CSV table of C-alpha atoms and ligand atoms in Angstrom, one decimal:
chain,number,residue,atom,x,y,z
A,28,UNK,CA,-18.6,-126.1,9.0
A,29,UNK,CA,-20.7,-127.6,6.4
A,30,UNK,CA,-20.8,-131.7,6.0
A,31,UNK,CA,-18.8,-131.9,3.5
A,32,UNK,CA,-16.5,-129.8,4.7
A,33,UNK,CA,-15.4,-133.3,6.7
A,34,UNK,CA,-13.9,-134.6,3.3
A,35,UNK,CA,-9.7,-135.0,3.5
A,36,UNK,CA,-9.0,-133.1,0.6
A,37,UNK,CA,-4.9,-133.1,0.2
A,38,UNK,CA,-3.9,-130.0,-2.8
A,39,UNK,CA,-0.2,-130.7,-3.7
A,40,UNK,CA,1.3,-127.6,-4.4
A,41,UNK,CA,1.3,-124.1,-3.0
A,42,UNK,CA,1.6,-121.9,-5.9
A,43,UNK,CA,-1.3,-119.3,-7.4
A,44,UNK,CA,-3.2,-122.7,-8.4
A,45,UNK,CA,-3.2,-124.6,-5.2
A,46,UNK,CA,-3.5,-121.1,-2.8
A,47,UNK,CA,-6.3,-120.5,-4.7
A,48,UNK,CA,-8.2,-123.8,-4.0
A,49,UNK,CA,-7.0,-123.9,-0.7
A,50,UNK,CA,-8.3,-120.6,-0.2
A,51,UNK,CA,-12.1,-121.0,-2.0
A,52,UNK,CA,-12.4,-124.5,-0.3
A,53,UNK,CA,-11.0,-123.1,3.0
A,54,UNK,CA,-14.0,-120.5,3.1
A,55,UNK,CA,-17.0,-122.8,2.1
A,56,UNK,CA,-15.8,-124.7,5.7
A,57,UNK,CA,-13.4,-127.6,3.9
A,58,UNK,CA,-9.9,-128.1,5.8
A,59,UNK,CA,-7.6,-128.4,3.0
A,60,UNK,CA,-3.9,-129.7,3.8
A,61,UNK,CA,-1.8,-128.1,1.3
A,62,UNK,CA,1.8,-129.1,1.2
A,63,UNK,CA,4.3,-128.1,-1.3
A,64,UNK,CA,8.3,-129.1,-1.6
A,65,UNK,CA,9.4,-125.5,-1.5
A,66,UNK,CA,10.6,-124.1,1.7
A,67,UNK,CA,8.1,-120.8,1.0
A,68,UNK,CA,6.4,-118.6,-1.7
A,69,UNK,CA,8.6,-117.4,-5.1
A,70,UNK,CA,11.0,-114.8,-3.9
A,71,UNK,CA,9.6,-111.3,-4.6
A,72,UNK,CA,12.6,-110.1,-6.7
A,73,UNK,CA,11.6,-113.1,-9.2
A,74,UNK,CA,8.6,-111.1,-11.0
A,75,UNK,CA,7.8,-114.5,-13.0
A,76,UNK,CA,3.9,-114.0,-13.8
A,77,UNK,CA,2.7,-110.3,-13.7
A,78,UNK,CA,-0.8,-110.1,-15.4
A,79,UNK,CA,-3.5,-110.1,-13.1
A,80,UNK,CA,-6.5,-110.3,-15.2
A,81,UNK,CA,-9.9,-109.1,-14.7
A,82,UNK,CA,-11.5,-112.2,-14.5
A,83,UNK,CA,-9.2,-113.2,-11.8
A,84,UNK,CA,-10.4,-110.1,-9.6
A,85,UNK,CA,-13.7,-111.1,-10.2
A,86,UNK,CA,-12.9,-114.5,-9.1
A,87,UNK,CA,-10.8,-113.3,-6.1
A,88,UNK,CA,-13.6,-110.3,-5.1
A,89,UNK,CA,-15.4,-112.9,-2.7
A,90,UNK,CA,-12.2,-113.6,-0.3
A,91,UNK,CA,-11.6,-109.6,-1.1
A,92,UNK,CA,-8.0,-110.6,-2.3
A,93,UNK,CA,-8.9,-108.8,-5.2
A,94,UNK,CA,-8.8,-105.7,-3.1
A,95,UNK,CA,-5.8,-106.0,-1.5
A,96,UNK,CA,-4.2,-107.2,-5.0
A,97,UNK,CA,-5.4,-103.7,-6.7
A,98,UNK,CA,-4.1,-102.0,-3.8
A,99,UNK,CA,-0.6,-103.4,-4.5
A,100,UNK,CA,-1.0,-103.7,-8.5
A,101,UNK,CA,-0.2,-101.0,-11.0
A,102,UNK,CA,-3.1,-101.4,-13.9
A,103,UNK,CA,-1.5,-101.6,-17.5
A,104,UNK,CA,-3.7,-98.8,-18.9
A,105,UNK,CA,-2.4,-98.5,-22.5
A,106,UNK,CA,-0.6,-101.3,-24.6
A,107,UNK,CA,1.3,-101.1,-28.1
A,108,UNK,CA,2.8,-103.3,-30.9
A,109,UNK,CA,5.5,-101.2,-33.0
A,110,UNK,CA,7.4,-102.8,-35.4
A,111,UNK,CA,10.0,-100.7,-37.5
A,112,UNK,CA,9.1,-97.3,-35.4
A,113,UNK,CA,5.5,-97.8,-37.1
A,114,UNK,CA,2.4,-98.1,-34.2
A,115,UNK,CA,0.8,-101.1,-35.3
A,116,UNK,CA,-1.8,-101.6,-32.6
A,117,UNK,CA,-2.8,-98.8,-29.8
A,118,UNK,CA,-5.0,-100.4,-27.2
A,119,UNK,CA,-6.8,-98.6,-24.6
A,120,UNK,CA,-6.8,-101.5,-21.9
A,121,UNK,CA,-9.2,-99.8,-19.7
A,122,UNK,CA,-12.1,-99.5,-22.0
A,123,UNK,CA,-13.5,-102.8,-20.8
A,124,UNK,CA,-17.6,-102.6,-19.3
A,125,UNK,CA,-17.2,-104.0,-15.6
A,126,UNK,CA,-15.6,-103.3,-12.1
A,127,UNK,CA,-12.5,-104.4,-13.2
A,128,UNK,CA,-9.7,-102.8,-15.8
A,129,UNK,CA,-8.1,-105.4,-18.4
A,130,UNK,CA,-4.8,-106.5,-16.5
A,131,UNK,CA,-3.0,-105.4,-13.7
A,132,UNK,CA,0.6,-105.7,-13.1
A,133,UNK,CA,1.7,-107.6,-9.5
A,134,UNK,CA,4.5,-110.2,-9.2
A,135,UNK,CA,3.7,-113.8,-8.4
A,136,UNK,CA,5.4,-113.6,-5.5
A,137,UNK,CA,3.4,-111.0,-4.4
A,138,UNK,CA,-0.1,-112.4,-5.3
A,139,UNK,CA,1.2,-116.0,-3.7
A,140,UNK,CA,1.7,-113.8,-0.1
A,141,UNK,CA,-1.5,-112.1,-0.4
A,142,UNK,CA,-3.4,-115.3,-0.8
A,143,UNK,CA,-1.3,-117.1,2.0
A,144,UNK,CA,-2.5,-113.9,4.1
A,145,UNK,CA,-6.2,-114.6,3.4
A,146,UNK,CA,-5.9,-118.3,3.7
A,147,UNK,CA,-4.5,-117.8,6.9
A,148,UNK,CA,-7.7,-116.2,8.6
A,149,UNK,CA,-9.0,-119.8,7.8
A,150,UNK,CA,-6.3,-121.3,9.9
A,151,UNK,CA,-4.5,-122.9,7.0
A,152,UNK,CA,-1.2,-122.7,6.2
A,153,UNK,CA,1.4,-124.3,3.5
A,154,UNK,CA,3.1,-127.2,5.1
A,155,UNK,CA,6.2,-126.3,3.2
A,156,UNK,CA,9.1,-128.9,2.7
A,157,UNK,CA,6.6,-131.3,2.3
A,158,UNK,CA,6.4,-133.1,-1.2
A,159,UNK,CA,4.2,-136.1,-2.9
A,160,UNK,CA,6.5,-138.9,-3.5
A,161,UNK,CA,4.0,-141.3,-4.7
A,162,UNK,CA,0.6,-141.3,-5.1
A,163,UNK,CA,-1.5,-144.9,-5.6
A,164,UNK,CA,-4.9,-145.4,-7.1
A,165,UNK,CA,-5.2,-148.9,-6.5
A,166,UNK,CA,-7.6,-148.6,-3.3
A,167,UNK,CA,-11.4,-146.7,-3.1
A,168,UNK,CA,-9.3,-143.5,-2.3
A,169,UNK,CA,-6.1,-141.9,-3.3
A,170,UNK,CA,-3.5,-143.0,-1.3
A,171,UNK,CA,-0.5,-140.6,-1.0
A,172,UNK,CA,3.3,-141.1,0.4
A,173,UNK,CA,4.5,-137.8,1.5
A,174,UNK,CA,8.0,-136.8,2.6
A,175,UNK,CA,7.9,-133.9,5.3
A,176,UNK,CA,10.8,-131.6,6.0
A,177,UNK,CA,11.9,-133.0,9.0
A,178,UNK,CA,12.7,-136.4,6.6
A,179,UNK,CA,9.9,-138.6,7.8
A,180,UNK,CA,7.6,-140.3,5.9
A,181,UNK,CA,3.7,-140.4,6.5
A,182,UNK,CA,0.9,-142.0,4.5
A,183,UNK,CA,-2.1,-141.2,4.1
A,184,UNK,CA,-5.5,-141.6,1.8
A,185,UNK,CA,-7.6,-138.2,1.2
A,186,UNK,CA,-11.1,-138.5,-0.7
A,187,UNK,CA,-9.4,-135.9,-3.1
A,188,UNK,CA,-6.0,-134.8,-4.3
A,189,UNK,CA,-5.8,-131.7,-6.2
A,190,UNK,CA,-2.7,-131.7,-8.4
A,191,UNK,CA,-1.2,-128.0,-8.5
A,192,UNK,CA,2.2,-129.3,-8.7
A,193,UNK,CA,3.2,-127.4,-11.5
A,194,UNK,CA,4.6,-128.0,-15.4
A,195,UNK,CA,6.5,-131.2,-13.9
A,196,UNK,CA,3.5,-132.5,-12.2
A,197,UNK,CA,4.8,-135.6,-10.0
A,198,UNK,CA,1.0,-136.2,-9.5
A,199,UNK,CA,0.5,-136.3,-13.5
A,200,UNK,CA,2.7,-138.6,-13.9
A,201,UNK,CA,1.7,-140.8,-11.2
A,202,UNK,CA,-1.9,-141.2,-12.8
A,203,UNK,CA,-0.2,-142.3,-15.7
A,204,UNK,CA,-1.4,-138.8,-17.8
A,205,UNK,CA,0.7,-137.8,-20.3
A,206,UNK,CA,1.3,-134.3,-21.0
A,207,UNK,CA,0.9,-133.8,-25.3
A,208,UNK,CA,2.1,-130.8,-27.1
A,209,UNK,CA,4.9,-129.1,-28.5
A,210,UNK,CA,7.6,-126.7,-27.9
A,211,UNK,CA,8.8,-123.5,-29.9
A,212,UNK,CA,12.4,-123.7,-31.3
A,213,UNK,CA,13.5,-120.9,-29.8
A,214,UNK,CA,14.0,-120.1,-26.3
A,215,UNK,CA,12.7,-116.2,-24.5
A,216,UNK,CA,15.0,-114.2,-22.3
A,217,UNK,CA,14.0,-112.1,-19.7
A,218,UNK,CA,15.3,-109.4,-17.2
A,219,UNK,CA,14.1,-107.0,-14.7
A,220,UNK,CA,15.7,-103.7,-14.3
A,221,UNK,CA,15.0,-101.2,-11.3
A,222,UNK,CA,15.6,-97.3,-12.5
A,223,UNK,CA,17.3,-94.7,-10.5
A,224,UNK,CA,14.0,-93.0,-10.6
A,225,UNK,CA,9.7,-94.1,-10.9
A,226,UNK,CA,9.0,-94.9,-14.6
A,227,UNK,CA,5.2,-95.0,-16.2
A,228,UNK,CA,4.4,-98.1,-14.4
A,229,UNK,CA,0.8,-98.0,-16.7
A,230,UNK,CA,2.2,-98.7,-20.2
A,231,UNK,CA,3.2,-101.9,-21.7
A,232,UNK,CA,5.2,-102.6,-25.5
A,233,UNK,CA,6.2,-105.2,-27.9
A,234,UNK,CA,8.6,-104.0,-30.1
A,235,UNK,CA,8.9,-106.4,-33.1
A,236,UNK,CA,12.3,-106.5,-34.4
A,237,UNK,CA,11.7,-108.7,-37.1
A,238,UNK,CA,13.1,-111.5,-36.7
A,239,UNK,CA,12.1,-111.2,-32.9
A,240,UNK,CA,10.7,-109.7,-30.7
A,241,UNK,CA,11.5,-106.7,-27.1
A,242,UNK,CA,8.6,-106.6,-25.2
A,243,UNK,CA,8.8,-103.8,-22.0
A,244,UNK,CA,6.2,-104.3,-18.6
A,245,UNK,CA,6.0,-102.6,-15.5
A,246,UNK,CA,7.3,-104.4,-12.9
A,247,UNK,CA,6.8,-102.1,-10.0
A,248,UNK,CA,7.0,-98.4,-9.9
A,249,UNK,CA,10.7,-98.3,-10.4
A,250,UNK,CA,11.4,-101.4,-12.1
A,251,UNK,CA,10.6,-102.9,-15.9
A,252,UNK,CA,10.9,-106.2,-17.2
A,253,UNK,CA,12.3,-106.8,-21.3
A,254,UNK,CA,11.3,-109.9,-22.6
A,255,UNK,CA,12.7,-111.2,-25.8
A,256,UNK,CA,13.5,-113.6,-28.4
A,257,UNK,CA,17.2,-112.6,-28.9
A,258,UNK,CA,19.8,-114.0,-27.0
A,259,UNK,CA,21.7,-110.4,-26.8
A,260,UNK,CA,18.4,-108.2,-26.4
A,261,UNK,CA,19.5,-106.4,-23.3
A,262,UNK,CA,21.7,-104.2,-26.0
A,263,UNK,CA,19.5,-103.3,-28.0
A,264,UNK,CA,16.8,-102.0,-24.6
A,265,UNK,CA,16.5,-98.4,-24.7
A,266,UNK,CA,16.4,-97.8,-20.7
A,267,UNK,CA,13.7,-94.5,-20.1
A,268,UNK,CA,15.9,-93.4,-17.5
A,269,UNK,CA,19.7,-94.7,-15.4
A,270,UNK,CA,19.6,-98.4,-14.1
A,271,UNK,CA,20.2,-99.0,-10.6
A,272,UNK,CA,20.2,-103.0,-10.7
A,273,UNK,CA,19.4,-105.7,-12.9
A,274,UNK,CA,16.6,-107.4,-10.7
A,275,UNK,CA,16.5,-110.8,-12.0
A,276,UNK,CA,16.6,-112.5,-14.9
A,277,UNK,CA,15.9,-115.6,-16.7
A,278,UNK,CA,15.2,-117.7,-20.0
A,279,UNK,CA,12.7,-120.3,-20.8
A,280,UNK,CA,11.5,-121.9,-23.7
A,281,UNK,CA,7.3,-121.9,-24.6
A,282,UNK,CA,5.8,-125.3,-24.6
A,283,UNK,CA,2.2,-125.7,-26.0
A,284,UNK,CA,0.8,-128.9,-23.8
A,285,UNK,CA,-2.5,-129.9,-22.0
A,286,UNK,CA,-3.3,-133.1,-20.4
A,287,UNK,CA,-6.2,-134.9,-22.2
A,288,UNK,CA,-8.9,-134.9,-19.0
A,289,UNK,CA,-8.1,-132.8,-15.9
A,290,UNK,CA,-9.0,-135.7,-13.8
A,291,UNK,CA,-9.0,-139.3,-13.2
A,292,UNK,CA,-11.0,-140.6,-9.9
A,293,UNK,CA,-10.4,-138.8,-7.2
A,294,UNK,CA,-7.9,-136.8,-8.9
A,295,UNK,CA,-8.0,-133.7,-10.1
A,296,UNK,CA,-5.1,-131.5,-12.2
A,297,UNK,CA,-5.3,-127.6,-12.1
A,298,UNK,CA,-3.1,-125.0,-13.0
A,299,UNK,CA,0.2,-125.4,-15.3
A,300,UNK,CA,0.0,-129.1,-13.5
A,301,UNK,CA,-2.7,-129.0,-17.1
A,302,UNK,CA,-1.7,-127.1,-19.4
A,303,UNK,CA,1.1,-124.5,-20.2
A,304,UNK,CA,1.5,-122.3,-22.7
A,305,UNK,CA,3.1,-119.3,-23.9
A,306,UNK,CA,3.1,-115.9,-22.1
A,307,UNK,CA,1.4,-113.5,-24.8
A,308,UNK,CA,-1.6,-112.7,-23.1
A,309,UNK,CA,-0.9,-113.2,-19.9
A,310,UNK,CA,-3.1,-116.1,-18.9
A,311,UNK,CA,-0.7,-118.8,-17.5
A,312,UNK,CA,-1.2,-118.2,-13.8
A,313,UNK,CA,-4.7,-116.5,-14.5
A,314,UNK,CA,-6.3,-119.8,-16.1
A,315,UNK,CA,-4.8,-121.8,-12.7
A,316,UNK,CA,-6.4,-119.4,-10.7
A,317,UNK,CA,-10.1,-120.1,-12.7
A,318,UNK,CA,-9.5,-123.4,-12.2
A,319,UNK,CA,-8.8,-123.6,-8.7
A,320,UNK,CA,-11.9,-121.6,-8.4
A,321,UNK,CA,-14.9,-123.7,-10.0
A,322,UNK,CA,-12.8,-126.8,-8.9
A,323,UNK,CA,-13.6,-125.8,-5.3
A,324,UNK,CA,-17.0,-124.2,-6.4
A,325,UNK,CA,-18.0,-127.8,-7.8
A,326,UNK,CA,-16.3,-130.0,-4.7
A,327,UNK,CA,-18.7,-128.0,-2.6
A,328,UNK,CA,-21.3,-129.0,-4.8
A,329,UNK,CA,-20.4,-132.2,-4.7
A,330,UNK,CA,-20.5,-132.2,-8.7
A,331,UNK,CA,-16.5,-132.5,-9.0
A,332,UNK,CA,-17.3,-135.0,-11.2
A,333,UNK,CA,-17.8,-132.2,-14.2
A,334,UNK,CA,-14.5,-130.2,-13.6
A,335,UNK,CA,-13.0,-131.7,-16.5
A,336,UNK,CA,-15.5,-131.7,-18.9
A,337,UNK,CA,-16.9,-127.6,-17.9
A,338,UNK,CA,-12.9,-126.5,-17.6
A,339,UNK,CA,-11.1,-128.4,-20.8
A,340,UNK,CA,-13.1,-126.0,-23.8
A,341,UNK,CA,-11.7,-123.0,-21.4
A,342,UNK,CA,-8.0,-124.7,-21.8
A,343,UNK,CA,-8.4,-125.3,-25.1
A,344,UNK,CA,-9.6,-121.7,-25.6
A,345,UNK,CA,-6.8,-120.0,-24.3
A,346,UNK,CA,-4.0,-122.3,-26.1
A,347,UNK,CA,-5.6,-121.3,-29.2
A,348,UNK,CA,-5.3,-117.7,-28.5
A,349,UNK,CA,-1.5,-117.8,-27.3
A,350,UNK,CA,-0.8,-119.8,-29.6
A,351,UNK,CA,-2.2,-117.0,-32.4
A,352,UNK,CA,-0.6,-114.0,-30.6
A,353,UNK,CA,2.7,-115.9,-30.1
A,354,UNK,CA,3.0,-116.5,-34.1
A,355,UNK,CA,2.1,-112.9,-34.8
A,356,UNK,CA,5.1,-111.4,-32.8
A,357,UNK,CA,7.5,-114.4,-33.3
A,358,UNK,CA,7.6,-114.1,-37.5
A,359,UNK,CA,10.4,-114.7,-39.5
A,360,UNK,CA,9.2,-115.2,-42.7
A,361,UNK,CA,9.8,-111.5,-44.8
A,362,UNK,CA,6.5,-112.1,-46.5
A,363,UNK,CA,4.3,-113.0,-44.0
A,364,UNK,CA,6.0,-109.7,-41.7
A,365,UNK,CA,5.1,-107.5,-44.3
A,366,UNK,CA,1.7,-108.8,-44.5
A,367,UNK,CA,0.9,-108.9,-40.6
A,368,UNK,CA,2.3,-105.0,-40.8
A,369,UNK,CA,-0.3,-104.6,-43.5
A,370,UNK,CA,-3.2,-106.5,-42.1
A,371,UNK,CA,-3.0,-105.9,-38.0
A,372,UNK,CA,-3.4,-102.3,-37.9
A,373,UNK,CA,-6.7,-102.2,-41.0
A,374,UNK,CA,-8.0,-105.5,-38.2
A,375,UNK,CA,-7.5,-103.6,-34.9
A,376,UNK,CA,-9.4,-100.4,-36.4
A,377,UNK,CA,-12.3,-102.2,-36.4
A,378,UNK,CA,-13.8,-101.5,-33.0
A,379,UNK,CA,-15.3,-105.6,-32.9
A,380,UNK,CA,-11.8,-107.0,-33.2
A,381,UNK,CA,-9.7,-104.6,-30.4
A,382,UNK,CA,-12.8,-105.8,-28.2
A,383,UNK,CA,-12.7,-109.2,-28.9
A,384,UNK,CA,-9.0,-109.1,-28.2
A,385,UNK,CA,-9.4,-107.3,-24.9
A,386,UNK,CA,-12.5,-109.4,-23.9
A,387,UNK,CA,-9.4,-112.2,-24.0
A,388,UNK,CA,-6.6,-110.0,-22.5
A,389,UNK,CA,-9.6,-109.6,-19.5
A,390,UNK,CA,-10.1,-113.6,-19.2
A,391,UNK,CA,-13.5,-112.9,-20.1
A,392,UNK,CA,-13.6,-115.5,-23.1
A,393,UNK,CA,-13.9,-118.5,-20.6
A,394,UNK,CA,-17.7,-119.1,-19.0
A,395,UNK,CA,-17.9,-116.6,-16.3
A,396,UNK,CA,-18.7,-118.5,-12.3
A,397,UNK,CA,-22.1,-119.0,-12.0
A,398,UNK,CA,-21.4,-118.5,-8.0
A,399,UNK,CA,-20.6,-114.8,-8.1
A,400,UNK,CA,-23.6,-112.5,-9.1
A,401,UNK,CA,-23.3,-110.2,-11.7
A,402,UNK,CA,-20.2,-111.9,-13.0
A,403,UNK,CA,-19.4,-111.4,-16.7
B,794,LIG,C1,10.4,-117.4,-15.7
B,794,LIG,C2,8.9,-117.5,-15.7
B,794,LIG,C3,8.2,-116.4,-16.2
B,794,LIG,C4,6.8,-116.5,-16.2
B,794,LIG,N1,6.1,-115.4,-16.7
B,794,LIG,C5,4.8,-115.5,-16.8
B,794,LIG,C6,4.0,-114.4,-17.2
B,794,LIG,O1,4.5,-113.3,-17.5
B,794,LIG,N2,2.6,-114.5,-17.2
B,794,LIG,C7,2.0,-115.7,-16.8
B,794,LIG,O2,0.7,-115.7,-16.7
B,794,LIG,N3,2.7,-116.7,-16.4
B,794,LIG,C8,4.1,-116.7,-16.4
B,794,LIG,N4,4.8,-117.7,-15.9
B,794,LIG,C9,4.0,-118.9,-15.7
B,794,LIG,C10,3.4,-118.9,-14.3
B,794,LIG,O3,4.5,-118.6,-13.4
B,794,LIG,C11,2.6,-120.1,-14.1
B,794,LIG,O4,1.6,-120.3,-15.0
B,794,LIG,C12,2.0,-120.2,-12.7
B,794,LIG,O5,3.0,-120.1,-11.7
B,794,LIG,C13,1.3,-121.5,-12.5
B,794,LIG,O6,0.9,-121.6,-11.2
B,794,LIG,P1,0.8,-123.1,-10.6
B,794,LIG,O7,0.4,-122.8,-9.1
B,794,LIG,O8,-0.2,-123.9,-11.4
B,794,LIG,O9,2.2,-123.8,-10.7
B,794,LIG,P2,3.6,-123.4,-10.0
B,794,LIG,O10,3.7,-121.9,-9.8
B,794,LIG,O11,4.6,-124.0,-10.8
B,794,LIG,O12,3.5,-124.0,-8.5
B,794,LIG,C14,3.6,-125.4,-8.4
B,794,LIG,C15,4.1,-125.7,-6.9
B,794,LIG,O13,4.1,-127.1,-6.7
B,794,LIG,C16,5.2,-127.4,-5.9
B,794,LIG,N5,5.5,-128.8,-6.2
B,794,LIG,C17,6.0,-129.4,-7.3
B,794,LIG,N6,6.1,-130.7,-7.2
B,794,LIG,C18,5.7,-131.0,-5.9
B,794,LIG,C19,5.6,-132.2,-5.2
B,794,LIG,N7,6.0,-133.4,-5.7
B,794,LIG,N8,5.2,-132.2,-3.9
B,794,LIG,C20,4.8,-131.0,-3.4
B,794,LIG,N9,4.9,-129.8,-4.0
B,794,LIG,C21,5.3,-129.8,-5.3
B,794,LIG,C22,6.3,-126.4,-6.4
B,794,LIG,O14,7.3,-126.3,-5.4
B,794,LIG,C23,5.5,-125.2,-6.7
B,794,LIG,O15,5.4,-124.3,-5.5
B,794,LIG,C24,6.1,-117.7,-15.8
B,794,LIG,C25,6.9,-118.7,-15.4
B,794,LIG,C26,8.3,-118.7,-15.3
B,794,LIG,C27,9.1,-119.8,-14.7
C-alpha cells in the first residue's frame, strides 16, 4: 500500500461516478468506504444511461473494465438525423483514429455491475443502505453522520469526502453550494421495447418531427429504446419487427446546472452531484466517469487541490455542446426548422465539422489523462 493510501477517504454514492473513484483510488492502494442509500446497483431492465464513450474506455483500459464493457456492449456504428423522410446527417461513428469506436451501447446497470466486479478484487464493496445525513465542515476534517441500514447511527471524520450523490446531492447542499441553471419547458419520454426477434443493435436515429423529436437506440440485441418530446410518441414508433414487452419506461425533464467550483476543503463533487445536463450526446454518465478518474489520479498525487480548477472548462465544455445539439432537434420555430434542414446537411459535408462532432460524441474534446500513455 502506498502512504497515502492511509488517508480515510469516505465517496458518498455508488453510482458510475463514485464506482469509478472507488475503483481508481482502490488500485493505487487507497481504502475507500463507499456507501450509498440504495439497497444495490440500478435494476438492469432500467437502461437509464447507454453511451459508453471512447474516452471512457480509455479511461477504464487500466482496471480492464473497458474490456469486459466491449465484451457486453453493442458499438453504435452508424447514426442519422431525418427529418420529413429527408437524411439530414449520416455519420459513420466508427471512423474515429484510436483503439476505441465512438460510443458503445451498455445499460447503466450493467456498467455499475461490472465496475462493482472489478472493485471487488480490491476488497471493496458498496455499503448499501447506508446514506449521509449530515455532513459538518466546522472541524480540520469533514465530519460526516451516516445512517446504516440496520438504523444506527455512526460518525465519523474522513480527510476527504467525494460527493457522487447524484442530481439531489445531500453533500451539495450541505457545503452550502448551490446548484445554478435552468430547465427546458418541456419534459422527454422514454420506453424500452424487447422484439420478438434480434434487431440491428449497431444503428442509432433521431427522427425530427418538427415540433419534436423520436429518437431510436439499441438497447440490447433484442430490445430498443424511443426517446421523445411528445407526450403520445409511442404511436407514432414504427416497431422493425413484433414487440414482446415494453421493458421500462420513464419521463424526465432536461435541466442545464453546474455547481460554481467542484470543491470546497476537503470536499470534492463529481458526477451529476456537478453538473447535469441534457442527454444529446451521451455524456451524462461519461463526464462522472472522467471525473472520478483524474479526481483519484490527483488524490494520489496529492494535488487534489486542482480538481476543480483542471475539471470545470471540461463541464463547461460539454454543457455548451448539449446544450447546442438539444436546440437543433428540439425546434419549433417554422423558420428556424427550415433553416437547420438547409444548413445541417451543407455543414456535416464538410469532413472538419462531422469530425469535430464525433471527436465530441467520442469525449475526446476534454484534456485527455496524462496518466495513461498514448491517450488521446
Ligand atoms: C431516466 C434516465 C435516463 C438517463 N439517460 C441517460 C443517457 O441516455 N445518457 C447519459 O449519459 N445519461 C443518462 N442519464 C443520466 C445518467 O444516469 C447520470 O448522468 C449518471 O447516472 C450519473 O451518475 P452519478 O454516479 O454521478 O449519479 P447517480 O447515478 O445519480 O448516482 C448517485 C448515487 O448516490 C446515491 N445517493 C444519493 N444520496 C445519497 C446519500 N445522501 N447518501 C448515500 N448515497 C446517496 C444514490 O442512491 C445513487 O446510487 C439518465 C438518467 C435517468 C434518470
Amino acid at each position: 500500500m502506498s502512504p497515502s493510501g492511509h488517508r480515510s477517504i469516505l465517496i458518498v454514492g455508488a453510482g458510475t461516478t463514485g464506482l469509478t473513484a472507488a475503483l481508481e483510488l482502490a488500485r493505487r492502494g487507497f481504502r475507500p468506504r463507499v456507501v450509498d442509500r440504495d439497497a444495490g446497483p440500478v435494476p438492469l431492465v432500467e437502461s437509464r444511461a447507454l453511451g459508453v464513450n471512447a474516452r471512457t474506455l480509455t479511461l477504464l483500459s487500466p482496471s480492464r473494465v473497458s474490456d469486459a464493457i466491449l465484451q457486453e456492449a453493442h458499438q453504435l456504428k452508424r447514426f442519422r438525423i431525418v427529418s420529413k423522410n429527408r437524411t439530414l446527417v449520416s455519420l459513420d461513428t466508427t471512423r474515429i483514429p484510436g483503439a476505441y469506436g465512438a460510443l458503445y451501447a451498455l445499460a447503466q446497470g450493467h456498467t455499475e455491475r461490472l465496475l462493482i466486479g472489478a472493485l471487488s478484487n480490491y476488497e471493496v464493496a458498496p455499503e448499501w443502505k447506508t446514506s449521509v445525513e449530515k455532513l459538518s465542515l466546522d472541524a480540520a476534517k469533514p465530519h460526516v453522520t451516516l445512517r446504516k441500514h440496520d438504523g444506527s447511527e455512526e460518525v465519523a471524520s474522513f480527510d476527504i469526502v467525494v460527493a457522487a450523490d447524484g442530481a439531489h446531492s445531500a453533500v451539495r447542499r450541505a457545503i452550502g453550494f448551490g446548484f445554478p441553471g435552468d430547465a427546458l419547458e418541456s419534459s422527454f419520454y422514454l420506453a424500452d421495447f424487447r422484439y420478438t426477434r434480434d434487431i440491428d443493435p449497431n444503428f442509432a436515429e433521431i427522427n425530427l418531427v418538427d415540433p419534436g423529436m423520436i429518437g431510436r437506440l439499441p438497447v440490447e440485441r433484442d430490445v430498443l429504446r424511443y426517446i421523445s418530446t411528445l407526450a403520445d410518441f409511442e404511436s407514432r414508433i414504427v416497431h422493425p419487427a413484433p414487440v414482446a414487452e415494453r421493458v421500462w419506461a420513464s419521463d424526465f425533464r432536461i435541466h442545464f446546472r453546474h455547481v460554481e467550483a467542484m470543491a470546497k476543503g476537503s470536499v470534492f463533487l463529481a458526477g451529476d452531484a456537478a453538473h447535469i445536463h441534457s442527454p444529446a450526446g451521451a455524456r451524462g454518465m461519461n463526464l462522472g466517469i472522467e471525473d472520478a478518474c483524474w479526481l483519484a489520479w490527483l488524490i494520489s498525487e496529492g494535488r487534489e487541490a486542482e480538481y476543480s480548477s483542471l475539471r470545470m472548462p471540461a463541464v463547461m465544455t460539454v454543457l455548451k455542446q448539449t446544450r447546442q445539439l438539444t436546440s437543433m432537434i428540439t425546434m419549433h420555430n417554422p423558420l428556424s426548422i427550415t433553416l437547420r434542414d438547409l444548413v445541417v446537411p451543407v455543414l456535416f459535408r464538410i469532413p472538419a465539422f462531422s469530425q469535430e462532432l464525433l471527436r465530441g460524441v467520442s469525449g475526446y474534446d476534454t484534456p485527455s489523462p496524462p496518466w495513461i500513455d498514448g491517450a488521446q
